[in-house]
Short mmCIF file of C-alpha atoms in Angstrom, two decimals:
data_model
loop_
_atom_site.label_atom_id
_atom_site.label_comp_id
_atom_site.label_asym_id
_atom_site.label_seq_id
_atom_site.Cartn_x
_atom_site.Cartn_y
_atom_site.Cartn_z
CA UNK A 172 74.78 41.81 150.45
CA UNK A 173 78.53 41.74 150.88
CA UNK A 174 80.25 44.28 153.10
CA UNK A 175 83.72 45.16 154.33
CA UNK A 176 84.39 47.13 157.50
CA UNK A 177 87.54 49.06 158.23
CA UNK A 178 87.32 50.61 161.68
CA UNK A 179 90.14 53.15 161.46
CA UNK A 180 89.69 56.15 159.25
CA UNK A 181 93.08 57.63 160.02
CA UNK A 182 96.19 56.16 161.56
CA UNK A 183 99.14 58.41 162.34
CA UNK A 184 102.40 57.02 163.58
CA UNK A 185 106.13 57.52 163.66
CA UNK A 186 108.55 55.85 161.27
CA UNK A 187 109.80 52.51 162.53
CA UNK A 188 106.72 51.64 164.58
CA UNK A 189 104.42 48.68 163.84
CA UNK A 190 100.95 49.15 162.37
CA UNK A 191 97.82 47.05 162.16
CA UNK A 192 94.82 47.99 160.05
CA UNK A 193 91.61 46.18 160.84
CA UNK A 194 89.39 44.56 158.25
CA UNK A 195 86.32 42.43 158.80
CA UNK A 196 83.84 41.28 156.22
CA UNK A 197 80.42 39.78 155.70
CA UNK A 198 79.51 37.56 152.80
CA UNK A 199 77.32 34.60 152.14
CA UNK A 200 79.85 32.98 149.89
CA UNK A 201 83.47 31.89 150.11
CA UNK A 202 85.43 35.09 149.60
CA UNK A 203 88.73 36.19 148.23
CA UNK A 204 90.15 39.04 150.33
CA UNK A 205 92.43 41.78 149.04
CA UNK A 206 94.36 44.74 150.38
CA UNK A 207 94.93 47.62 147.98
CA UNK A 208 97.13 50.67 148.56
CA UNK A 209 96.50 54.01 146.90
CA UNK A 210 99.15 56.70 147.01
CA UNK A 211 98.23 60.30 146.26
CA UNK A 212 97.21 60.76 142.62
CA UNK A 213 98.08 57.17 141.84
CA UNK A 214 96.07 54.11 140.87
CA UNK A 215 95.10 51.67 143.62
CA UNK A 216 97.57 48.78 143.58
CA UNK A 217 97.28 45.29 144.95
CA UNK A 218 99.24 44.71 148.12
CA UNK A 219 98.04 41.29 149.31
CA UNK A 220 95.38 38.73 148.56
CA UNK A 221 94.18 35.50 150.10
CA UNK A 222 91.41 32.95 150.14
CA UNK A 223 93.16 30.39 152.32
CA UNK A 224 92.04 30.16 155.89
CA UNK A 225 94.69 30.69 158.58
CA UNK A 226 97.55 31.12 156.14
CA UNK A 227 99.76 34.20 156.38
CA UNK A 228 100.45 36.02 153.14
CA UNK A 229 103.24 38.60 152.79
CA UNK A 230 104.39 41.21 150.33
CA UNK A 231 106.71 44.20 150.58
CA UNK A 232 106.95 43.87 154.34
CA UNK A 233 103.20 43.80 154.83
CA UNK A 234 101.41 40.66 155.96
CA UNK A 235 97.91 39.46 156.68
CA UNK A 236 96.15 36.24 157.64
CA UNK A 237 92.63 35.38 156.59
CA UNK A 238 90.62 34.06 159.52
CA UNK A 239 87.28 32.79 158.32
CA UNK A 240 86.14 31.99 161.86
CA UNK A 241 86.22 35.69 162.72
CA UNK A 242 85.74 37.00 159.16
CA UNK A 243 88.89 39.06 159.44
CA UNK A 244 91.86 39.96 157.26
CA UNK A 245 93.90 42.50 159.22
CA UNK A 246 96.92 44.11 157.59
CA UNK A 247 100.15 44.45 159.54
CA UNK A 248 103.67 45.73 159.15
CA UNK A 249 106.43 45.50 161.71
CA UNK A 250 108.15 48.77 160.92
CA UNK A 251 106.51 51.47 158.82
CA UNK A 252 108.41 53.77 156.49
CA UNK A 253 107.63 57.28 155.31
CA UNK A 254 106.74 55.84 151.90
CA UNK A 255 103.94 53.80 153.51
CA UNK A 256 101.87 56.96 153.88
CA UNK A 257 98.84 56.21 151.70
CA UNK A 258 95.24 55.05 151.65
CA UNK A 259 94.71 51.36 152.36
CA UNK A 260 91.58 49.55 151.25
CA UNK A 261 90.41 46.12 152.21
CA UNK A 262 88.20 44.47 149.60
CA UNK A 263 86.46 41.19 148.96
CA UNK A 264 85.44 39.41 145.82
CA UNK A 265 82.77 36.72 146.07
CA UNK A 266 83.00 33.54 144.10
CA UNK A 267 80.80 35.15 141.50
CA UNK A 268 83.76 37.12 140.21
CA UNK A 269 81.57 39.13 137.87
CA UNK A 270 80.51 41.20 140.84
CA UNK A 271 83.95 42.68 141.18
CA UNK A 272 85.38 44.04 144.39
CA UNK A 273 83.47 45.32 147.40
CA UNK A 274 85.63 47.86 149.21
CA UNK A 275 85.83 49.07 152.77
CA UNK A 276 85.89 52.80 153.44
CA UNK A 277 89.66 52.85 153.60
CA UNK A 278 92.23 53.79 156.21
CA UNK A 279 94.57 56.70 155.68
CA UNK A 280 98.02 56.01 157.09
CA UNK A 281 100.27 58.98 157.79
CA UNK A 282 103.83 58.22 158.81
CA UNK A 283 105.94 60.97 160.37
CA UNK A 284 109.71 61.12 160.78
CA UNK B 226 103.20 51.60 136.48
CA UNK B 227 99.52 51.15 135.78
CA UNK B 228 98.81 49.38 132.52
CA UNK B 229 95.22 50.53 132.51
CA UNK B 230 95.19 53.84 130.70
CA UNK B 231 92.51 56.40 131.39
CA UNK B 232 91.93 59.66 129.59
CA UNK B 233 91.53 62.47 130.28
CA UNK B 234 93.03 62.72 133.76
CA UNK B 235 90.93 65.79 134.53
CA UNK B 236 87.54 66.82 133.18
CA UNK B 237 85.52 69.93 134.01
CA UNK B 238 81.90 70.18 132.90
CA UNK B 239 78.95 72.42 133.58
CA UNK B 240 75.76 71.03 135.02
CA UNK B 241 73.69 69.41 132.32
CA UNK B 242 76.66 68.84 130.03
CA UNK B 243 77.82 65.49 128.79
CA UNK B 244 80.99 64.08 130.28
CA UNK B 245 82.86 61.29 128.55
CA UNK B 246 85.91 59.42 129.72
CA UNK B 247 87.86 56.58 128.17
CA UNK B 248 89.78 53.56 129.32
CA UNK B 249 92.16 51.14 127.67
CA UNK B 250 92.23 48.00 129.80
CA UNK B 251 95.33 45.92 130.24
CA UNK B 252 95.98 43.84 127.16
CA UNK B 253 94.34 40.45 127.36
CA UNK B 254 91.97 41.34 130.18
CA UNK B 255 88.38 40.55 129.19
CA UNK B 256 86.76 41.88 132.38
CA UNK B 257 86.45 45.66 132.78
CA UNK B 258 85.01 47.61 135.70
CA UNK B 259 84.09 51.22 136.33
CA UNK B 260 84.08 52.57 139.86
CA UNK B 261 83.30 56.00 141.23
CA UNK B 262 85.49 57.17 144.13
CA UNK B 263 83.98 60.14 145.96
CA UNK B 264 85.69 62.88 147.94
CA UNK B 265 85.55 60.67 151.04
CA UNK B 266 87.46 58.00 149.10
CA UNK B 267 84.49 55.63 149.05
CA UNK B 268 84.28 53.27 146.09
CA UNK B 269 80.98 52.77 144.30
CA UNK B 270 80.66 50.11 141.64
CA UNK B 271 79.03 51.40 138.45
CA UNK B 272 79.21 48.79 135.73
CA UNK B 273 81.30 45.95 134.46
CA UNK B 274 81.84 44.11 131.21
CA UNK B 275 83.20 40.86 129.96
CA UNK B 276 84.17 40.76 126.32
CA UNK B 277 82.05 43.78 125.43
CA UNK B 278 78.96 42.44 127.21
CA UNK B 279 77.55 44.13 130.31
CA UNK B 280 77.68 41.81 133.32
CA UNK B 281 76.20 44.08 135.98
CA UNK B 282 75.30 47.72 136.43
CA UNK B 283 73.68 49.75 139.17
CA UNK B 284 70.48 51.73 138.80
CA UNK B 285 72.27 55.07 138.55
CA UNK B 286 74.23 53.77 135.64
CA UNK B 287 71.14 52.63 133.86
CA UNK B 288 69.56 56.06 133.92
CA UNK B 289 72.13 58.81 133.23
CA UNK B 290 75.27 56.87 132.66
CA UNK B 291 76.11 54.92 129.54
CA UNK B 292 79.12 52.75 128.99
CA UNK B 293 80.52 50.49 126.34
CA UNK B 294 83.56 48.35 125.71
CA UNK B 295 83.73 47.73 121.95
CA UNK B 296 86.27 45.33 120.61
CA UNK B 297 89.49 46.94 119.37
CA UNK B 298 88.49 50.32 120.80
CA UNK B 299 88.80 51.99 124.19
CA UNK B 300 86.06 51.44 126.72
CA UNK B 301 84.08 54.55 127.62
CA UNK B 302 81.85 55.90 130.33
CA UNK B 303 79.59 58.83 129.56
CA UNK B 304 77.34 60.84 131.81
CA UNK B 305 74.51 62.22 129.71
CA UNK B 306 73.62 65.19 131.90
CA UNK B 307 76.19 65.94 134.57
CA UNK B 308 75.12 66.86 138.07
CA UNK B 309 77.16 68.39 140.88
CA UNK B 310 76.98 65.11 142.77
CA UNK B 311 78.79 63.37 139.91
CA UNK B 312 82.01 65.17 140.81
CA UNK B 313 84.37 62.34 141.71
CA UNK B 314 87.29 60.23 140.56
CA UNK B 315 86.18 57.64 138.03
CA UNK B 316 88.36 54.56 138.08
CA UNK B 317 88.53 51.98 135.35
CA UNK B 318 89.90 48.55 136.18
CA UNK B 319 90.47 45.30 134.37
CA UNK B 320 91.20 41.71 135.22
CA UNK B 321 91.24 38.16 134.04
CA UNK B 322 88.18 36.10 134.85
CA UNK B 323 88.36 34.32 138.18
CA UNK B 324 87.70 35.17 141.78
CA UNK B 325 91.34 35.49 142.74
CA UNK B 326 92.49 37.42 139.71
CA UNK B 327 94.15 40.71 140.49
CA UNK B 328 92.13 43.72 139.48
CA UNK B 329 94.37 46.38 137.91
CA UNK B 330 93.28 49.99 138.18
CA UNK B 331 93.97 53.05 136.10
CA UNK B 332 94.83 56.41 137.66
CA UNK B 333 91.33 57.65 137.03
CA UNK B 334 89.55 60.59 135.50
CA UNK B 335 88.76 63.33 138.00
CA UNK B 336 85.46 64.90 137.01
CA UNK B 337 84.47 68.27 138.39
CA UNK B 338 80.96 69.48 137.66
CA UNK B 339 80.64 73.22 138.19
#
């Protein structure tokens, strides 16, 4: 079956520093990859999505590139802000969209002043 | 702001009691999902619908969980006999059909089984 692996459970860093959250996946089919962010007591919200190999996608200062050769979709930001403290989930959706999203275990990002 | 509306936000039930939660998907979205997010923040898919018809559901859902998405009424998820292990955040989500369609989530119903 499909799977998504996020290797960091918790990332703590100081405001202004760069961050990279790792995401790798396994699927038999051509996937669509997503990054969702969930702030405390809020609904998960879409941050980025992509199905195009080797094309960088950006939103709200975050960016990621889908690399099908390495089955990766790492999330990056050049300079984190305090408001970036949240849970980040990588997810994939196979081309049978009825299956919905398969999520990784999530990475908690804590940004300190 | 989330356009998927879930009620109630918090639900406390005793073991063996029924627990029912509702969801109004975003207008125009025919695909509806229910996920369970446990205390470790792990997502577990429960069931999904397209236009009131069940597309997929896991075994757990088939036995103690029931769900429906009638037309012109909120979707619902009901646990027939709550167990302590059911304590979790239940997230409803909706989307358009299509692999790349954004899935919109509600804020969830936090169920505590005491």
